Structure formats: structure tokens, C-alpha cells
Amino acid sequence: MCKPTPVPSLNASHSGIPTRLEKEAQATKEKTYSLKTLPDSVPRKHPVKLPPNTSQENFDLAITELRKSLVNNDAVEINDKPLVDGWYMEHPNTHDAFHIADQEKLVCSAVAYPSSVEEVQEIVRWANRYLIPIYPISMGRNLGYGGAAPRVPGSVVVDLGREMNKVLRINGENASCMVEPGVSYFKLYEEVQKSGFPLWIDVPDVGGGSVLGNALDRGVGYTPYGDHFANHCGMEIVLPDGSLLRTGMGSLPGPNGDDNPTWESFQHSFGPSIDGLFTQSNFGIVTKMGFWLMPATEHQSYMITFPEEEQFGQIVDAIRPLALKRVLGNIPQLRHAIQELAVTGRPRTDWYSGSGPLPRDVVRDSISKLPVGNISWIFYGTQYGDATSITSQLSLIKKEFAKIAGSKFYLPSDLPPDHYIHSRVEVCSGIPSIRELSWLNWKPNAAHLFFSPITPTNSSDATKIHHLITTLHEKWGFDLFPTLCIAGREIHYITNIVYDRSDAEEKARARKMMKEMIDAAAQEGFGEYRTHLLFADQVAGTYDWGGGALMRFHEVIKDVLDPNGILAPGRNGIWPRGLS
Ligand code: ADP
């Protein structure tokens, strides 16, 4: 195999890797490619996928006009080349890199790259004239939920990030920033460092996503500012008719034509709070978004292990009061022992060569050889504040978990330098990382799909969903990778379904399992907080209290704002009139 090309750097591309992570990214790429059996690309089975109800002639006409209205010569690309999945740092904007169906199922017809808010407005007006659906992405790294793919094949993807990727301001006093869509966590981190302000950003598990895009999809991170939407402040939005809106205090003009001085300070304006309408929806294209940054502080990450599978409920019940009383500093993660194997970056075949899910005794034997020994569950937490308060918080936490037989408490210094905890230390103190990608060595051509239901934080509900998911993973033959983000009142139970993209049968099984899990969870009253494009209709359909009152509300708004149904039709199950 020839050596993979260098990973693009952040200096060269908005979606690149910062210098400090170049070596690690290159090694990750080499490892990923060494396990790949699929060719980089295969000839397309179908030519360009045209937008629905659009003839080739009209499409050509429309594209010619679009090209004329955008300033850059290369502002429109037709999606007619072989599809390349690439890898995390070099992901496509033409389709879902982690295709869970056929690679060509969710393709766009073309990609447009606006370079200003005015050009975004131009594109929206153009889409209304030609009745061509458009699909905005910021960075397009929403992998596991559909990546950069549009819900309606043949839509024109509006890739905002390539040209609109500035950190517009960082306010050290107010501890806030304002960003454009193409600002990744990697970039925001570098810019905050350069500013010299003692501030942290909050990052999800991997740092290549768009700060704005992740918040719009209501993603989470792991510092005390981990709820990304809750910590946004102010938006600028191009509506589906091409008009421009600012929310929050941004709706009140600042003096001398400046932005309002409190835009990034107060989330609301006067009257209804509408920002939430633009998350997980298709009501507008967000072109700017403000975020609060956390004042830097001392911090201490730690890990607690538990020996028995059956202690799951007890662990959840121990977390609840600590989280409710805000003794826990962040939203901690509870992971199963099998993840401890996966984050080593070693392939599944290193542990087991049989088919079907890894048997429990194999997990036990394998994990026993690692520094944590024979365990079933691992809790990763971090405490914040000055040294004295961290010490007193930790003594409360240790006391509670010590009640669970056989639990063991570790500080990062207790574990070898290559242990995953050191990456947790970074992520939980706002330093974007790529270590989490090591999971993708589990299988050749690996991709993943998330199943992410929300449950109340108590042992009986958590055990119910855990049992349901475990049973269905066994039935459909998948290893179970549960990561639970546990708050005081609710758990994001995130299951990472890892599959081989070259294996159509395995992908079909993953889809069937997903569908069955969504329905089975809904019957118990559990719904997903977010899902892959292909399952959005099903998930939306489970939120049907009052004869579907919520979806009726969404559809009324959709039809008023977007009567031609051009903006991301079908996203989150919201279809315009006549297109459901
Ligand atoms: P990331 O790279 O952070 O994972 P994406 O750019 O893929 O994020 O965004 C996640 C999803 O949010 C997209 O698939 C799209 O549906 C929606 N989205 C992203 N950016 C915007 C935007 N600026 N305006 C409206 N919706 C957006």
C-alpha cells in the first residue's frame, strides 16, 4: 500500500488539523487506511443525481445562473466524480461518508460555496426560482448522523464553511465569541489561545466539527459549558425567502450601525424566544452564532472502575444525587469495558476472531490484560475550581462510589501515558482532540451510526433501556458500545454501532436493528435526542403525543416560512406541504 498523502493543515484549509496534532493525525490516517479493503473510489453506478422534478436542461440553466451570481469562479461544483469516502479529516461534502445504505443513496447534485451572507441570500432566492432543494452544512462532519449528505437526493448542498470560516470576535471581558459556520473546534481553540485571554472553549469527543453546526444539531461536550445550544448567545439567520434575521439582542441595532453590544451577553430579546426553532430544523440557514466561553480554571479528571455488569443500576443511582447537587463538575461519561478495548485502537480481531458479538468472557479475559484489570464499567469525571474545592468535591464523590463493591478510583497519574484517560483530561478542559477516532480501527472500512435515546436518571429506566439495547444487539449480531452521558435528571444513552462499509448485509442488519431499537424504545417512552438522516422520519413519528401535535406545529411553521419547500426538506422529519 502506498503511504497516505499528508493530512491538510489548519493553516491551509478551514477543515484542517492544527500543527500540534499533525503527527497524531497522520498516524491515525495511516492506521485507518491500512485497515481499508475498499478502493478509494469506484465508478459511479448512476450519473449526476438531479434534483427532484428537474430536467437536465433546467438543471444546467439553473447552475449557469447560480455560477453567475456567485463571486468565486469555483463557487459551484457539480457532483459528477467518483464518490470518495476519505476519512474524518478529509471527509466528502458530496454524500454520507459513513453510508449505512448504498454509497450513492444520499448524494447531492452539486455543491455551492457562498462567500458572504449576501451570497447565501442569493442562493436561497435562486432555489426558490428554480424550485431546487438546498441543504446547508457548516463543516459537514456530522458523521454518524448523516455527515454532509442531504436528506433529499439531488439537493444542492450549500457548504458554508469553505469561505465563511472566521472567528468574528472574541470578547475577553464578556467571555464570549461570535463565529461563522466554518469555524471548527480546532480553529476556535487556536484563536482563543492566540488571543491570550484565559478562556476555554467546550469541545465534543472529536474536535473537527463546526462549533455552530454542532450547536444547531444540539451536540454536547464535557466541560461545565457542555450543552452547546444552552451556551450559545445570538444568531444571524437567512430565512427561506432570502431575508435576514438576527435573534436575541442582535435584533436591536447597535449604535452607529454596529452590532448590538449585548448580542453575546443576553440570549433573549423582547417577546418569544425563537432560537430553538433553528436547531434540528429546516427553518433557516444560520450564518453567525455567538457562544459563551468558560473562564479557565484548575481541573482534575479521574476515573472510577466497577467490576460487575450488574452494578449498572447502582452506578446510575449514585450519580443522580451527585449530579443534581452539582457536586459533579461536568456531564460525566459511563462506558462499558468493551470501549476500553476499542479505544486502544487495536482491531477487534486482536481480541476475538469469531463472528457475532464479542462474548462477555472474551471481554473479561481481554480487559484483564489491560492496566484497569477485570472490570465491567468505567466512569470518567472531571472536577473544576481551585485545589481546595476540587479536593473537597472529590472526597464526596469517592465516598459515594466507595459504597459500590469493588469500585476503584484512579487519577490520570495512576495510569500509563498511552491510556485513554489522558485524552479525557484534554477534552474535559476544552482542548480538541482526535483520540476518539481510534474506535474506527475496530473493523476494516469502519463507519458508525449512533442510536441516542434519552432516559430518566434512575436505575430502573436506565436498566430497561440498557436491557433493550443489549438484547437487540445480540439479536442482530453487533458488539454493544454504550457511552452514557449522565446528568442529574436525564441520560443521553449513546450507542455507537460500528459496521463495515464494504458489507451490504451488515449494513442492512444495522439498519434493521436501528429501526427495531427506535420502536422498542418508544414503546417504553424513550425517544432519541438526535438521529441519522435516514431514520429521522421514524424518530419524528414517535413524538406523536396528541395525535402528532408537535409535528403539526412544525409543519405549519415550515409552510409559512418556506412555502416552496426548498430548504432541507425532510430534515428531522419536517416535510413541506405536498412532500411528506
Ligand atoms: P459538524 O461538521 O459540526 O458535524 P454539520 O456542518 O454537518 O456539522 O452540521 C450538522 C447539521 O446541522 C447539518 O447536517 C445541517 O443539517 C445542519 N446545519 C449545519 N450548519 C447549518 C447552518 N449554518 N444553518 C442551518 N443548518 C445547518
mmCIF file of N, CA and C in Angstrom, residues 301-341:
data_model
loop_
_atom_site.group_PDB
_atom_site.id
_atom_site.type_symbol
_atom_site.label_atom_id
_atom_site.label_comp_id
_atom_site.label_asym_id
_atom_site.label_seq_id
_atom_site.Cartn_x
_atom_site.Cartn_y
_atom_site.Cartn_z
ATOM 1 N N SER A 301 -9.274 15.524 36.310
ATOM 2 C CA SER A 301 -10.038 14.398 35.763
ATOM 3 C C SER A 301 -9.728 13.160 36.574
ATOM 4 N N TYR A 302 -10.640 12.221 36.550
ATOM 5 C CA TYR A 302 -10.452 10.966 37.288
ATOM 6 C C TYR A 302 -11.292 9.885 36.647
ATOM 7 N N MET A 303 -11.067 8.673 37.097
ATOM 8 C CA MET A 303 -11.759 7.528 36.510
ATOM 9 C C MET A 303 -12.117 6.589 37.661
ATOM 10 N N ILE A 304 -13.303 6.021 37.597
ATOM 11 C CA ILE A 304 -13.686 5.032 38.616
ATOM 12 C C ILE A 304 -14.134 3.780 37.882
ATOM 13 N N THR A 305 -13.607 2.644 38.260
ATOM 14 C CA THR A 305 -13.994 1.393 37.595
ATOM 15 C C THR A 305 -14.871 0.563 38.527
ATOM 16 N N PHE A 306 -15.701 -0.269 37.900
ATOM 17 C CA PHE A 306 -16.626 -1.126 38.652
ATOM 18 C C PHE A 306 -16.534 -2.536 38.090
ATOM 19 N N PRO A 307 -16.445 -3.541 38.958
ATOM 20 C CA PRO A 307 -16.155 -4.880 38.451
ATOM 21 C C PRO A 307 -17.330 -5.613 37.791
ATOM 22 N N GLU A 308 -18.551 -5.337 38.233
ATOM 23 C CA GLU A 308 -19.655 -6.200 37.797
ATOM 24 C C GLU A 308 -20.601 -5.510 36.829
ATOM 25 N N GLU A 309 -20.981 -6.262 35.805
ATOM 26 C CA GLU A 309 -22.004 -5.841 34.841
ATOM 27 C C GLU A 309 -23.269 -5.347 35.575
ATOM 28 N N GLU A 310 -23.686 -6.125 36.574
ATOM 29 C CA GLU A 310 -24.966 -5.886 37.266
ATOM 30 C C GLU A 310 -24.934 -4.630 38.143
ATOM 31 N N GLN A 311 -23.776 -4.022 38.300
ATOM 32 C CA GLN A 311 -23.713 -2.808 39.142
ATOM 33 C C GLN A 311 -24.198 -1.562 38.398
ATOM 34 N N PHE A 312 -24.600 -1.750 37.139
ATOM 35 C CA PHE A 312 -25.005 -0.630 36.289
ATOM 36 C C PHE A 312 -26.037 0.282 36.978
ATOM 37 N N GLY A 313 -27.131 -0.316 37.475
ATOM 38 C CA GLY A 313 -28.197 0.477 38.100
ATOM 39 C C GLY A 313 -27.705 1.221 39.330
ATOM 40 N N GLN A 314 -26.888 0.531 40.095
ATOM 41 C CA GLN A 314 -26.336 1.137 41.318
ATOM 42 C C GLN A 314 -25.468 2.361 40.968
ATOM 43 N N ILE A 315 -24.721 2.240 39.884
ATOM 44 C CA ILE A 315 -23.847 3.356 39.474
ATOM 45 C C ILE A 315 -24.715 4.551 39.085
ATOM 46 N N VAL A 316 -25.763 4.284 38.297
ATOM 47 C CA VAL A 316 -26.658 5.369 37.859
ATOM 48 C C VAL A 316 -27.275 6.053 39.078
ATOM 49 N N ASP A 317 -27.718 5.264 40.038
ATOM 50 C CA ASP A 317 -28.347 5.854 41.231
ATOM 51 C C ASP A 317 -27.344 6.633 42.087
ATOM 52 N N ALA A 318 -26.071 6.249 42.015
ATOM 53 C CA ALA A 318 -25.051 7.004 42.766
ATOM 54 C C ALA A 318 -24.762 8.341 42.085
ATOM 55 N N ILE A 319 -24.842 8.336 40.755
ATOM 56 C CA ILE A 319 -24.534 9.567 40.012
ATOM 57 C C ILE A 319 -25.617 10.622 40.227
ATOM 58 N N ARG A 320 -26.900 10.182 40.249
ATOM 59 C CA ARG A 320 -28.008 11.153 40.249
ATOM 60 C C ARG A 320 -27.885 12.234 41.328
ATOM 61 N N PRO A 321 -27.800 11.860 42.614
ATOM 62 C CA PRO A 321 -27.736 12.943 43.612
ATOM 63 C C PRO A 321 -26.482 13.801 43.478
ATOM 64 N N LEU A 322 -25.384 13.183 43.103
ATOM 65 C CA LEU A 322 -24.149 13.979 42.942
ATOM 66 C C LEU A 322 -24.310 14.992 41.811
ATOM 67 N N ALA A 323 -25.016 14.567 40.763
ATOM 68 C CA ALA A 323 -25.226 15.479 39.633
ATOM 69 C C ALA A 323 -26.268 16.531 39.989
ATOM 70 N N LEU A 324 -27.353 16.114 40.628
ATOM 71 C CA LEU A 324 -28.407 17.080 40.985
ATOM 72 C C LEU A 324 -27.883 18.167 41.916
ATOM 73 N N LYS A 325 -27.014 17.758 42.838
ATOM 74 C CA LYS A 325 -26.464 18.753 43.780
ATOM 75 C C LYS A 325 -25.293 19.518 43.175
ATOM 76 N N ARG A 326 -25.009 19.211 41.930
ATOM 77 C CA ARG A 326 -23.905 19.847 41.191
ATOM 78 C C ARG A 326 -22.559 19.628 41.872
ATOM 79 N N VAL A 327 -22.431 18.483 42.509
ATOM 80 C CA VAL A 327 -21.109 18.124 43.030
ATOM 81 C C VAL A 327 -20.234 17.700 41.850
ATOM 82 N N LEU A 328 -20.839 16.957 40.902
ATOM 83 C CA LEU A 328 -20.074 16.562 39.718
ATOM 84 C C LEU A 328 -19.830 17.811 38.877
ATOM 85 N N GLY A 329 -18.593 17.951 38.408
ATOM 86 C CA GLY A 329 -18.231 19.196 37.732
ATOM 87 C C GLY A 329 -18.724 19.277 36.308
ATOM 88 N N ASN A 330 -18.844 18.139 35.652
ATOM 89 C CA ASN A 330 -19.271 18.151 34.249
ATOM 90 C C ASN A 330 -20.299 17.042 34.051
ATOM 91 N N ILE A 331 -20.724 16.855 32.792
ATOM 92 C CA ILE A 331 -21.570 15.698 32.497
ATOM 93 C C ILE A 331 -20.599 14.531 32.318
ATOM 94 N N PRO A 332 -20.570 13.619 33.289
ATOM 95 C CA PRO A 332 -19.582 12.542 33.186
ATOM 96 C C PRO A 332 -20.014 11.481 32.172
ATOM 97 N N GLN A 333 -19.065 10.659 31.781
ATOM 98 C CA GLN A 333 -19.378 9.545 30.884
ATOM 99 C C GLN A 333 -19.222 8.238 31.626
ATOM 100 N N LEU A 334 -20.175 7.356 31.388
ATOM 101 C CA LEU A 334 -20.051 5.982 31.873
ATOM 102 C C LEU A 334 -19.918 5.105 30.642
ATOM 103 N N ARG A 335 -18.858 4.332 30.593
ATOM 104 C CA ARG A 335 -18.605 3.497 29.421
ATOM 105 C C ARG A 335 -18.510 2.040 29.825
ATOM 106 N N HIS A 336 -18.808 1.182 28.868
ATOM 107 C CA HIS A 336 -18.667 -0.239 29.129
ATOM 108 C C HIS A 336 -17.217 -0.662 28.893
ATOM 109 N N ALA A 337 -16.822 -1.755 29.550
ATOM 110 C CA ALA A 337 -15.440 -2.233 29.439
ATOM 111 C C ALA A 337 -15.003 -2.451 27.994
ATOM 112 N N ILE A 338 -15.922 -2.850 27.134
ATOM 113 C CA ILE A 338 -15.527 -3.137 25.746
ATOM 114 C C ILE A 338 -14.947 -1.882 25.068
ATOM 115 N N GLN A 339 -15.404 -0.693 25.507
ATOM 116 C CA GLN A 339 -14.841 0.540 24.935
ATOM 117 C C GLN A 339 -13.381 0.713 25.317
ATOM 118 N N GLU A 340 -13.030 0.197 26.472
ATOM 119 C CA GLU A 340 -11.640 0.265 26.918
ATOM 120 C C GLU A 340 -10.762 -0.519 25.930
ATOM 121 N N LEU A 341 -11.347 -1.590 25.362
ATOM 122 C CA LEU A 341 -10.606 -2.336 24.336
ATOM 123 C C LEU A 341 -10.555 -1.519 23.043
#
